[in-house]
Short mmCIF file of C-alpha atoms in Angstrom, two decimals:
data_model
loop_
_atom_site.label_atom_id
_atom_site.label_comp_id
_atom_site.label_asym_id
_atom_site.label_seq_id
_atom_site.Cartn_x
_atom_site.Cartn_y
_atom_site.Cartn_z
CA UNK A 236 -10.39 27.13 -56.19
CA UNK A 237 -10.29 29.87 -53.71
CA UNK A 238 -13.72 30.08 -53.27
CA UNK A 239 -14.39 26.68 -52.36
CA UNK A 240 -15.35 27.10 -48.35
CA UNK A 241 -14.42 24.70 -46.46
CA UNK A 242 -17.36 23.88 -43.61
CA UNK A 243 -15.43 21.83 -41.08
CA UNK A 244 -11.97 20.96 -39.72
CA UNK A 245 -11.91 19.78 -41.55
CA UNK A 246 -18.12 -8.17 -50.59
CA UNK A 247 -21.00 -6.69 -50.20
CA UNK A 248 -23.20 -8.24 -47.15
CA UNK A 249 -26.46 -8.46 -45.58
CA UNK A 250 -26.81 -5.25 -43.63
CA UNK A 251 -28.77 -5.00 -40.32
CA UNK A 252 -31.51 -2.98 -41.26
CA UNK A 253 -34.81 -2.68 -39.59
CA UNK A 254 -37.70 -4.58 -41.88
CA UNK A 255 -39.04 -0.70 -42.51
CA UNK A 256 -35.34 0.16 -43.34
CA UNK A 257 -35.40 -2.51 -46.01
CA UNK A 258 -38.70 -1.71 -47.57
CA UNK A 259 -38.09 1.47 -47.55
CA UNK A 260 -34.80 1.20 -49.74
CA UNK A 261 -36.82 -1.90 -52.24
CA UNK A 262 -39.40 1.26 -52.84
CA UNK A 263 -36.70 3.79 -53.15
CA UNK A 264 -34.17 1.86 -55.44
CA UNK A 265 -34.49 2.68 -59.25
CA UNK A 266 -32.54 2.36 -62.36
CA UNK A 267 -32.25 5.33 -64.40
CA UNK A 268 -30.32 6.05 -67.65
CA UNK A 269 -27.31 8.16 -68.23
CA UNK A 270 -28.27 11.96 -67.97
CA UNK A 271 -27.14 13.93 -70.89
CA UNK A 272 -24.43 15.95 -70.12
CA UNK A 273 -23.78 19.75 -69.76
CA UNK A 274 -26.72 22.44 -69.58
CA UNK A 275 -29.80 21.30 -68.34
CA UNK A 276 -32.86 23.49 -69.62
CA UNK A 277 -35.82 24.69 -67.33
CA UNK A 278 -38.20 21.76 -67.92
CA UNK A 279 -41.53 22.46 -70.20
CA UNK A 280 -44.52 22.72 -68.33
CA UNK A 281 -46.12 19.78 -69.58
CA UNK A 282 -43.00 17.84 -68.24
CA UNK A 283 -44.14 16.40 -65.11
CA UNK A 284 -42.13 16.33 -62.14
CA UNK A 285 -39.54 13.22 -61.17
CA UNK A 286 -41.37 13.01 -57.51
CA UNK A 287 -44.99 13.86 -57.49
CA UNK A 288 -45.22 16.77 -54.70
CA UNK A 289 -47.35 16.11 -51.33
CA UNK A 290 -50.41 17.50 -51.20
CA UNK A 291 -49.34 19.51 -48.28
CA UNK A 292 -46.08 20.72 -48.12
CA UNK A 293 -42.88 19.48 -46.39
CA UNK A 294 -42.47 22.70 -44.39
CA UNK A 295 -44.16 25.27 -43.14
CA UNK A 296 -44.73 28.89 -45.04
CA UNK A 297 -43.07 31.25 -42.94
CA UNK A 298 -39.43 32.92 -43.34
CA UNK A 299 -37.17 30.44 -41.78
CA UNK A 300 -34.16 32.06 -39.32
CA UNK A 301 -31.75 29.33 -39.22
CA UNK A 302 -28.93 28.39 -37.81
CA UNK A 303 -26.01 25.43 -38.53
CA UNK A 304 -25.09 23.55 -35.57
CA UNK A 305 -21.65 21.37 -36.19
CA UNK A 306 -20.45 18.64 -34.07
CA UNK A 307 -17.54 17.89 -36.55
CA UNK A 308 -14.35 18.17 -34.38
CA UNK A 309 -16.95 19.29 -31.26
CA UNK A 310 -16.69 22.89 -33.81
CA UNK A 311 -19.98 23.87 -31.98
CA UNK A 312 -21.25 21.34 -29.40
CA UNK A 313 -20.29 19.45 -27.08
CA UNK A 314 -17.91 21.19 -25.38
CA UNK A 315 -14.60 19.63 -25.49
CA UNK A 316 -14.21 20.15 -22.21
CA UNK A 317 -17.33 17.92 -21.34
CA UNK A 318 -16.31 14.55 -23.18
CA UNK A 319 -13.90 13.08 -20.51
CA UNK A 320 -16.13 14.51 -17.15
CA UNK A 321 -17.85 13.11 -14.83
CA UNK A 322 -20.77 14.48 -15.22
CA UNK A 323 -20.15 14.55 -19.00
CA UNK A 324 -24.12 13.91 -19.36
CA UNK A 325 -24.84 16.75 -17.31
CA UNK A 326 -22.49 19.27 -18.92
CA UNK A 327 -23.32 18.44 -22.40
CA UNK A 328 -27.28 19.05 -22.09
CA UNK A 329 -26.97 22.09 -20.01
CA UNK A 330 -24.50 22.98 -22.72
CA UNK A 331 -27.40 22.44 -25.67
CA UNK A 332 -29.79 23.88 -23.40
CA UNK A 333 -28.11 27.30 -23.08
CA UNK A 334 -27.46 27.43 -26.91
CA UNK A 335 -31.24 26.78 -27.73
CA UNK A 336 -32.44 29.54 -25.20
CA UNK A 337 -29.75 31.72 -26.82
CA UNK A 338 -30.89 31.26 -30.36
CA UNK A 339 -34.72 31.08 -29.40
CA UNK A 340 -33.59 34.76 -27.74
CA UNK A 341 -32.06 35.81 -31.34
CA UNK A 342 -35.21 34.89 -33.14
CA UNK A 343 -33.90 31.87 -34.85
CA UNK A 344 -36.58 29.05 -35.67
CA UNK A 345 -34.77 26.22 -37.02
CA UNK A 346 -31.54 24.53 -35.83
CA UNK A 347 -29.92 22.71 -38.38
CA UNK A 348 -28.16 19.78 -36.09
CA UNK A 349 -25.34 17.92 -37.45
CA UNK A 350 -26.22 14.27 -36.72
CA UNK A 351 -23.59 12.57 -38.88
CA UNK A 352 -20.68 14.46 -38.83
CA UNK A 353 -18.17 11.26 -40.03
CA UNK A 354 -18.83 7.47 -40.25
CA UNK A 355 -20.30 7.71 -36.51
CA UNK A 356 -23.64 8.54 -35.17
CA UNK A 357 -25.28 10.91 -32.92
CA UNK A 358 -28.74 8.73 -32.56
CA UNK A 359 -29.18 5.14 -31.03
CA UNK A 360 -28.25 3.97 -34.45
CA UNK A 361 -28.86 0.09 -35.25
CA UNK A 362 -25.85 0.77 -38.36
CA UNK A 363 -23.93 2.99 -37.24
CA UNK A 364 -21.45 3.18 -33.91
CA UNK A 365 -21.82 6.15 -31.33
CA UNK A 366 -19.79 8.96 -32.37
CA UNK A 367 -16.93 9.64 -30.34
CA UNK A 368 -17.70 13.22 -30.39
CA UNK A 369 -19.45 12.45 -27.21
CA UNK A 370 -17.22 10.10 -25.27
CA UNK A 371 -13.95 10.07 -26.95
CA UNK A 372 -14.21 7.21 -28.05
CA UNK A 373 -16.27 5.59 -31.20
CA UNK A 374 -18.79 3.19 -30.44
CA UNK A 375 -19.09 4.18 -26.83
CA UNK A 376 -22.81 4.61 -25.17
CA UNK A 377 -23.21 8.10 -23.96
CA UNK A 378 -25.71 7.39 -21.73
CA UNK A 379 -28.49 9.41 -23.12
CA UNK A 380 -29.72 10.33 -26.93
CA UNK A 381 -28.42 13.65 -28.58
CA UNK A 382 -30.91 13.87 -31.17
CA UNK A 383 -33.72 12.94 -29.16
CA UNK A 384 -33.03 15.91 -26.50
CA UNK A 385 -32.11 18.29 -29.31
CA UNK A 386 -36.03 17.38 -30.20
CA UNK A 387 -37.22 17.48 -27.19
CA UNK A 388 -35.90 20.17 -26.63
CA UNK A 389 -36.21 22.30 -29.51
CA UNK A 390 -39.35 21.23 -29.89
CA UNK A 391 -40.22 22.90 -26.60
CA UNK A 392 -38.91 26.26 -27.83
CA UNK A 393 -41.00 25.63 -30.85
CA UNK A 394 -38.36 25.34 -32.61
CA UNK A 395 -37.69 23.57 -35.45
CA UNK A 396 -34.92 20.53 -36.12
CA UNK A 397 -33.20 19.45 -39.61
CA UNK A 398 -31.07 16.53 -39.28
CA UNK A 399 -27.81 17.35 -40.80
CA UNK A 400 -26.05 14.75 -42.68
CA UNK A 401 -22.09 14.50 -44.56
CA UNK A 402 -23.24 11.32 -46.28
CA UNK A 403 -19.79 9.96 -47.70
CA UNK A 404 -17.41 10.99 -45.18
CA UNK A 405 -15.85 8.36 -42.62
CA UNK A 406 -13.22 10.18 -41.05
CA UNK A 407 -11.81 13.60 -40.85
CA UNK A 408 -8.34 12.34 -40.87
CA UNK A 409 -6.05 9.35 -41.51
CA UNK A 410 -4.03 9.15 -38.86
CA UNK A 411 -2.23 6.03 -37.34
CA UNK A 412 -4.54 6.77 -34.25
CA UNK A 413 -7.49 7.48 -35.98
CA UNK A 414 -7.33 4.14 -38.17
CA UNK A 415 -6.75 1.98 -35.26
CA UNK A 416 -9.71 3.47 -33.33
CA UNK A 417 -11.99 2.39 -36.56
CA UNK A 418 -10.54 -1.51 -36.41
CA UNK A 419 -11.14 -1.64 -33.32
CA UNK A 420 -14.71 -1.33 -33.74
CA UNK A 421 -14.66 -4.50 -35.57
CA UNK A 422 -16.01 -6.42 -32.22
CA UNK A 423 -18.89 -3.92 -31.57
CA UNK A 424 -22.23 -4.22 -33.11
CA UNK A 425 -23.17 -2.07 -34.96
CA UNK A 426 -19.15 -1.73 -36.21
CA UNK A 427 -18.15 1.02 -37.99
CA UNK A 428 -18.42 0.79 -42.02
CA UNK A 429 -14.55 1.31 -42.48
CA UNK A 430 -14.17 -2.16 -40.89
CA UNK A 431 -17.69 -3.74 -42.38
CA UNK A 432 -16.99 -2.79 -45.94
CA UNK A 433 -13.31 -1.62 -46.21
CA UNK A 434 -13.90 -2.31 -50.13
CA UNK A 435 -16.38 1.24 -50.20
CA UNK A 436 -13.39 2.92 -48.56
CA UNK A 437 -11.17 5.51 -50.32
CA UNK A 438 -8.75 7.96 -49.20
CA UNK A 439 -9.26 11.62 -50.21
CA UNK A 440 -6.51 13.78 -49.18
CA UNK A 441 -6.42 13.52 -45.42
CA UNK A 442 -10.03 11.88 -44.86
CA UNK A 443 -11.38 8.56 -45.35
CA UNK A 444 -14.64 8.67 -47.39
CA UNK A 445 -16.77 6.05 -49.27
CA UNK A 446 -16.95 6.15 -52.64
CA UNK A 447 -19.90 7.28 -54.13
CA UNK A 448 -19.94 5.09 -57.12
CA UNK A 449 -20.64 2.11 -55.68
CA UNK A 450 -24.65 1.19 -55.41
CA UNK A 451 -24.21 -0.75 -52.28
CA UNK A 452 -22.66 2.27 -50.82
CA UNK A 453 -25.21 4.44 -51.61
CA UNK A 454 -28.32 2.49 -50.40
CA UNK A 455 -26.33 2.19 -47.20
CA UNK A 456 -26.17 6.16 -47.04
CA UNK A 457 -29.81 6.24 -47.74
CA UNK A 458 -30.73 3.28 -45.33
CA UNK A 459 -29.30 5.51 -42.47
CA UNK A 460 -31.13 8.74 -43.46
CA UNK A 461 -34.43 6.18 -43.25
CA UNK A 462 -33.73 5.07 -39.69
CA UNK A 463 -33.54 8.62 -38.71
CA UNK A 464 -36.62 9.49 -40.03
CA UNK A 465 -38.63 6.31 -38.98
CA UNK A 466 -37.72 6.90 -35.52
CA UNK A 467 -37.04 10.32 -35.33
CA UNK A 468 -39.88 13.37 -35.22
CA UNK A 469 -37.32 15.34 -37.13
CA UNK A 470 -39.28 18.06 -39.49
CA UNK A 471 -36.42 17.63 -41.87
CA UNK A 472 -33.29 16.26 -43.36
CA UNK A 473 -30.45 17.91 -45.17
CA UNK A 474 -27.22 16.75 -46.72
CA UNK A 475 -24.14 19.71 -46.62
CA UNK A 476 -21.86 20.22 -49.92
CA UNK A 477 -19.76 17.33 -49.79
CA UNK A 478 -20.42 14.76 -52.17
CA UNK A 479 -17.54 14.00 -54.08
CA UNK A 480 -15.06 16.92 -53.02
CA UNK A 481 -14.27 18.23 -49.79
CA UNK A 482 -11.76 20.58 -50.39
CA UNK A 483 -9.83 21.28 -53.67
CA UNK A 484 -7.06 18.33 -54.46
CA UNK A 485 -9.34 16.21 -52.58
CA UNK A 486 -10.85 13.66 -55.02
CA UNK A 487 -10.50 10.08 -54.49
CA UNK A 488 -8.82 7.34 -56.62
CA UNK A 489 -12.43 5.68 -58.71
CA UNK A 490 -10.43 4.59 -61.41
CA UNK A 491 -11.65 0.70 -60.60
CA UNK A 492 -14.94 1.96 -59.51
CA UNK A 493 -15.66 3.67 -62.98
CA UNK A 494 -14.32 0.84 -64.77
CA UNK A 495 -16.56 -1.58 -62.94
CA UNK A 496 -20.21 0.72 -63.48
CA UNK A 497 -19.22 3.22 -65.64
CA UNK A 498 -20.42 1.59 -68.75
CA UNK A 499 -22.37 3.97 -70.95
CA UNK A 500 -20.57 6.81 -69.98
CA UNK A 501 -18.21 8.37 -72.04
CA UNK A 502 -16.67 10.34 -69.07
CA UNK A 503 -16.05 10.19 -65.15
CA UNK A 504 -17.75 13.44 -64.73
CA UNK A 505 -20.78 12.44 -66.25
CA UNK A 506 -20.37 9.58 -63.98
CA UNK A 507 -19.88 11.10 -61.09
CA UNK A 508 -22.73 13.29 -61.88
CA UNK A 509 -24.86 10.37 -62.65
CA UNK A 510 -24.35 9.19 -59.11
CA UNK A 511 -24.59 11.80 -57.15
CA UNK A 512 -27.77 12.27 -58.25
CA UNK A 513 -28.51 8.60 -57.95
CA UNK A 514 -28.22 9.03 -54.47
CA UNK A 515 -30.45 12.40 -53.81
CA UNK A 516 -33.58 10.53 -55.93
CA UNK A 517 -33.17 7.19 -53.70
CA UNK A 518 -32.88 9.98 -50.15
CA UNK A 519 -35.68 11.97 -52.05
CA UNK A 520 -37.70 9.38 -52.89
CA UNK A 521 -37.42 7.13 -49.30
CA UNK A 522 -37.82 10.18 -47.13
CA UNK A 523 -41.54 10.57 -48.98
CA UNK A 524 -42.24 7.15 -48.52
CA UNK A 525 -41.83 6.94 -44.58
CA UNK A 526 -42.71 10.62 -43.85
CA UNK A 527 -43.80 12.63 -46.76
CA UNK A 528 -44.25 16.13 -44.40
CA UNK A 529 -40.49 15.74 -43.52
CA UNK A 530 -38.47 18.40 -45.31
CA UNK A 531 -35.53 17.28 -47.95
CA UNK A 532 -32.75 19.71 -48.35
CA UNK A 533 -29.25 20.02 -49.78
CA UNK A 534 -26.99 23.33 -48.83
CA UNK A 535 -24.76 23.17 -52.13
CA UNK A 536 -21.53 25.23 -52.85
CA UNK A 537 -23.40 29.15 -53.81
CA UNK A 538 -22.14 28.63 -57.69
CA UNK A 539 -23.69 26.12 -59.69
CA UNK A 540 -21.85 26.71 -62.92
CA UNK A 541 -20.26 29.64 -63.90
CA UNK A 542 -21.29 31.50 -67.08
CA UNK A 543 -18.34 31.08 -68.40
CA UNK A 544 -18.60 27.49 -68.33
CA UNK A 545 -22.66 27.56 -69.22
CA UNK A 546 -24.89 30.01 -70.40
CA UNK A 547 -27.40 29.24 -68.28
CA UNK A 548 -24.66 29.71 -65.18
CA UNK A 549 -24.40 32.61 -62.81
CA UNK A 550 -22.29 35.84 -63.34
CA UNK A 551 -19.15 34.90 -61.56
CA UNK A 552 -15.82 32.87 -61.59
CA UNK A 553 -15.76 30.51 -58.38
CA UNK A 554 -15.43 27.03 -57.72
CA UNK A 555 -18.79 25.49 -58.89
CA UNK A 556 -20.96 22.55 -57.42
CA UNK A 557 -21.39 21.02 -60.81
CA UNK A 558 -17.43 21.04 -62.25
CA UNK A 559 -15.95 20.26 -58.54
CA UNK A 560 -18.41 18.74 -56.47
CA UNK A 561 -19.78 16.51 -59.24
CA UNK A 562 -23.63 17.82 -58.09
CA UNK A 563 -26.01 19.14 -60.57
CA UNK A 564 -27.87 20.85 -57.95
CA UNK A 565 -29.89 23.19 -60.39
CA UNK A 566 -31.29 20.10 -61.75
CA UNK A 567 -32.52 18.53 -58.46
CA UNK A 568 -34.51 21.45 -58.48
CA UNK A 569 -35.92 21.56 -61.50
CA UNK A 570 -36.56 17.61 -60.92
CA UNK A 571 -38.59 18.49 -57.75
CA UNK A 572 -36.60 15.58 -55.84
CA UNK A 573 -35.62 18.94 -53.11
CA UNK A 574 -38.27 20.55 -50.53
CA UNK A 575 -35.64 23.08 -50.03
CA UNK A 576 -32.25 24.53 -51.45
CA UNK A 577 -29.85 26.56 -49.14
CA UNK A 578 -27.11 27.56 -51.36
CA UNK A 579 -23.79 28.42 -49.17
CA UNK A 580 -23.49 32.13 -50.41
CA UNK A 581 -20.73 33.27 -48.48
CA UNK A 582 -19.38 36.19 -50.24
CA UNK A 583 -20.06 39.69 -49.52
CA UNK A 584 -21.93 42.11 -52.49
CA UNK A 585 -18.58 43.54 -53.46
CA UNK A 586 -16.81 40.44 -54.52
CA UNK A 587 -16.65 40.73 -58.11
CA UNK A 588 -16.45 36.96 -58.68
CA UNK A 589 -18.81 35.83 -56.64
CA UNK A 590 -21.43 39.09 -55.67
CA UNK A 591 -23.63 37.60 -53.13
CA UNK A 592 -26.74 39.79 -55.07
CA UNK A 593 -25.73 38.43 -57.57
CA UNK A 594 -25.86 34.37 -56.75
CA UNK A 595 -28.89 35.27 -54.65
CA UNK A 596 -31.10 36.30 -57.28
CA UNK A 597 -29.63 33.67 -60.12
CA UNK A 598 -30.88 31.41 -57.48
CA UNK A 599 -34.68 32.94 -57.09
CA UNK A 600 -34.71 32.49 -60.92
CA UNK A 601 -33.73 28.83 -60.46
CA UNK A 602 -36.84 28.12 -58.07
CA UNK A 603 -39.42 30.35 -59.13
CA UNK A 604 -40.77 27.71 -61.86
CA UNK A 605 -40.70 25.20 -59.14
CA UNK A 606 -42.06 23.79 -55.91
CA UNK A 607 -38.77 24.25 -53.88
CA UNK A 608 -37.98 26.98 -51.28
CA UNK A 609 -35.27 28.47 -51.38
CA UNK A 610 -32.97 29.37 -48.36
CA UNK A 611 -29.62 31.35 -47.92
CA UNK A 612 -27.14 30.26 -46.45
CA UNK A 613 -24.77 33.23 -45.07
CA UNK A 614 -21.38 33.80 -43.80
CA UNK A 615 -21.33 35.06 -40.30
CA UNK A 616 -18.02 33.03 -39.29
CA UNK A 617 -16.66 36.11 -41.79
CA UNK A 618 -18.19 38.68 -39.62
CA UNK A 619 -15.59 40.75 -38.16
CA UNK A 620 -12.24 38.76 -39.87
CA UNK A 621 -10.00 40.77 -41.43
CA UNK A 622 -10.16 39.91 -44.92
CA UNK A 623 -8.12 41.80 -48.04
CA UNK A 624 -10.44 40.58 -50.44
CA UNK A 625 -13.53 40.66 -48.44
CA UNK A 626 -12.71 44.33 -46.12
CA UNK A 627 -16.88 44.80 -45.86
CA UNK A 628 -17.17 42.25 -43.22
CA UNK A 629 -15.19 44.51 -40.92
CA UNK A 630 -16.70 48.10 -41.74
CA UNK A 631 -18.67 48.58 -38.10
CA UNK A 632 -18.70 45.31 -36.91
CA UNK A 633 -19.73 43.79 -40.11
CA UNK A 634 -23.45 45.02 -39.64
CA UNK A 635 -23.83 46.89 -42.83
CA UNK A 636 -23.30 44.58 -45.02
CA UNK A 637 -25.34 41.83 -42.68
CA UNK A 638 -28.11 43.91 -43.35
CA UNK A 639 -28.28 44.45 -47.08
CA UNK A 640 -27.89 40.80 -47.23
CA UNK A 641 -30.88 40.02 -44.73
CA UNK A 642 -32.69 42.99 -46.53
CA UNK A 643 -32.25 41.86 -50.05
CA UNK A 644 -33.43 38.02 -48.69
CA UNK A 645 -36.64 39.56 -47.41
CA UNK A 646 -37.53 41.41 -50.60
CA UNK A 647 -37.02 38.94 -53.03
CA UNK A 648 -39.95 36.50 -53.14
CA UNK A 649 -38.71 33.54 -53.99
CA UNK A 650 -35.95 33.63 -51.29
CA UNK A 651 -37.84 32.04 -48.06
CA UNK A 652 -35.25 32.36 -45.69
CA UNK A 653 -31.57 32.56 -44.48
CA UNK A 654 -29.25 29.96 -42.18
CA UNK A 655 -26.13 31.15 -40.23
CA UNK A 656 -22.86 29.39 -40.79
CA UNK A 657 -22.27 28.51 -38.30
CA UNK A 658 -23.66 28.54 -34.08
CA UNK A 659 -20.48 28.83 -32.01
CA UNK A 660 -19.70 32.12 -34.33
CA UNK A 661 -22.07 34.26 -32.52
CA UNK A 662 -20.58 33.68 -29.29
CA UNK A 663 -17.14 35.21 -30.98
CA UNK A 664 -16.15 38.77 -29.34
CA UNK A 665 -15.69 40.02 -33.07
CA UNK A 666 -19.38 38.79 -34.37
CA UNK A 667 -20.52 41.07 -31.52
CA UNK A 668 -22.00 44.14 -33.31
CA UNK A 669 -24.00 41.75 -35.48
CA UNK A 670 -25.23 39.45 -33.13
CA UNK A 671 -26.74 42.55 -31.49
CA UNK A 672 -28.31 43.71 -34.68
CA UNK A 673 -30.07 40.28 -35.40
CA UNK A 674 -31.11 39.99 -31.80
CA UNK A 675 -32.95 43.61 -32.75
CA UNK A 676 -34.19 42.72 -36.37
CA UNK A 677 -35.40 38.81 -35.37
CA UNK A 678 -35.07 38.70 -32.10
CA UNK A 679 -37.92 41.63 -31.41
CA UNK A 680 -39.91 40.62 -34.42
CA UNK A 681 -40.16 36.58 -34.24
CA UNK A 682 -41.64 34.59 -36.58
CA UNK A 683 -43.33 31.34 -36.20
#
């Protein structure tokens, strides 16, 4: 379970959803039949794709120099100090300002902006409240639009902007205080779903979450990425690594759930499965629909299945997507329902149970057969840390093994670029010496 990483501090009713909203999820919303369980083969190549592919693609060609930009817990922006200010407003775009110049200084090229970070919203959202990552309190106007400036912004730079999505999570905690501040929602409009649809809710360890078997609750999740992309020029969308796990001895009670739509399956897991993947064809599917050049993505836990486990699995022994996470992300691929993949490979190349060569290149073999690019996702918040399984992130700064990880991106074809986890880690005094050496190697030799 150790190498689970954990990415942040971690009735039914008529829904007010715009009439494009609504047509959008009619289009999107399909039955499909119990998967088979266990390995899925490479599809044949007469076997034609789930989602017929644009005829241009969803993003551009180039090597992509990303970065991931949290708002969970204010872990990267805003500044905690700003929310309670008075010139909150102020602070908080000069704030995003100075982070874009810094990373359009570094050579990065795509910000990957956490929009959703809970059950709360960082876009004038018609179903969801404000987030109170802004004002300190949910459902409170900030006064201007987050996601809009990031844009604008960005955009500016010419930069690039992937709205970042947790799609099940409501809460990061289940506190007394935390609770109360969700009911008292109840009067706003829109209220937050904890209040709306407190059957969806389920406690997983410390977090309130929805629970991803029930089809209302997934067409809401995809409703929301819709509004985003209807009103949004965002040039893509990407959902992180939780789906059903967030961290290990985290799983929610679905025991009712599975009894009420689990018919046909002869286990949870298959189940589980079976809806997770429900929910990245209806995303998939809705996203082409409204915007077909707008980029889907999913940054999955780096093992899929272990070999040991699968024969068609990776060389290693770590947590995997598919056993914990309930996400068969290898077959999304195959599937063609994903623009993009950015695998969270956050080990170093001497970690014997989860090399980072190693995942890396299992991971070109997954995509090379298909239409989907392939990013990796990379551990900088390890740069510098004292580690006594991991010592390679200290050895001079943590550069040397930075760059055989950048290197071995850039010769591998198939691997189209790499994403930092995460922003505020490369103002960190230890992350120094790297943040130097990727100012040299991207920041002198930019890409567009």
């Amino acid at each position: 379970m150790e190498f689970i990483i954990a990415r942040s501090l971690l009735k039914t009713r008529v829904f007010p959803y715009a009439t494009l909203t609504a047509m959008a999820l009619l289009l999107a919303s399909c039955a499909s039949k119990p998967p088979k369980s266990l390995v899925t083969p490479f599809p044949t190549a007469t076997k034609p794709p789930l989602v017929t592919q644009p005829a241009q693609p969803a993003q551009s060609t180039s090597e992509v120099r990303g970065v991931w930009l949290a708002t969970v817990s204010r872990l990267d922006w805003p500044p905690p100090s700003s929310v309670y200010a008075s010139n909150r407003i102020q602070q908080q775009q000069a704030a995003l300002i100075a982070t874009l110049d810094k990373l359009k200084s570094l050579g990065v090229n795509t910000v990957f902006f956490q929009v959703k970070p809970d059950g709360t919203a960082l876009w004038s959202s018609k179903i969801l409240p404000w987030s109170d990552m802004l004002t300190g309190t949910i459902g409170n106007d900030p006064g201007y639009d987050p996601l809009q400036f990031m844009l604008d912004e960005a955009h500016k730079r010419g930069m690039k902007v992937h709205a970042w999505f947790n799609p099940y999570r409501v809460s990061t905690n289940t506190k007394p205080a935390t609770t109360a501040a969700l009911n008292r929602t109840l009067s706003l409009h829109p209220a937050s779903v904890f209040v709306l649809h407190r059957d969806w809710i389920r406690t997983a360890g410390d977090r309130y979450v929805l629970d991803p078997g029930i089809p209302a609750a997934r067409d809401w999740i995809t409703s929301i990425v819709a509004e985003v992309v209807s009103h949004y020029p965002v040039d893509g969308v990407q959902f992180d690594d939780y789906f059903y796990a967030e961290a290990p001895g985290q799983l929610l009670n679905d025991n009712q759930t599975f009894r009420e739509y689990g018919q046909g399956f002869s286990n949870k897991a298959d189940w589980r499965r079976h809806n997770t993947q429900q929910l990245i064809e209806q995303v998939s599917r809705t996203i082409k629909q409204l915007k077909p050049g707008v980029a889907f993505g999913v940054s999955p836990a780096g093992v899929w299945r272990n070999i040991s486990h699968d024969p068609a699995g990776s060389a290693t022994s770590g947590a995997a997507a598919y056993d914990e996470a309930y996400a068969d992300t290898r077959r999304w691929v195959q599937q063609g329902l994903l623009d993009y993949i950015a695998p969270q490979l956050y080990w170093p190349f001497a970690r014997q149970a989860a090399r980072y060569d190693v995942l890396a290149n299992w991971w070109a073999n997954v995509v090379k057969p298909t239409h989907t690019r392939l990013y990796i996702g990379i551990a900088l918040y390890k740069v510098g840390e004292p580690a006594r399984n991991e010592p390679d992130w200290m050895v001079q700064g943590g550069v040397p093994e930075l760059k055989k990880q950048l290197d071995l991106n850039q010769s591998v074809p198939e691997i189209n670029g790499t994403i930092l986890f995460r922003e505020n880690y490369l103002n960190q005094p230890q992350t120094q010496q790297a943040v130097s050496y990727l100012k040299t190697r991207w920041g002198n030799n930019p890409v567009e």
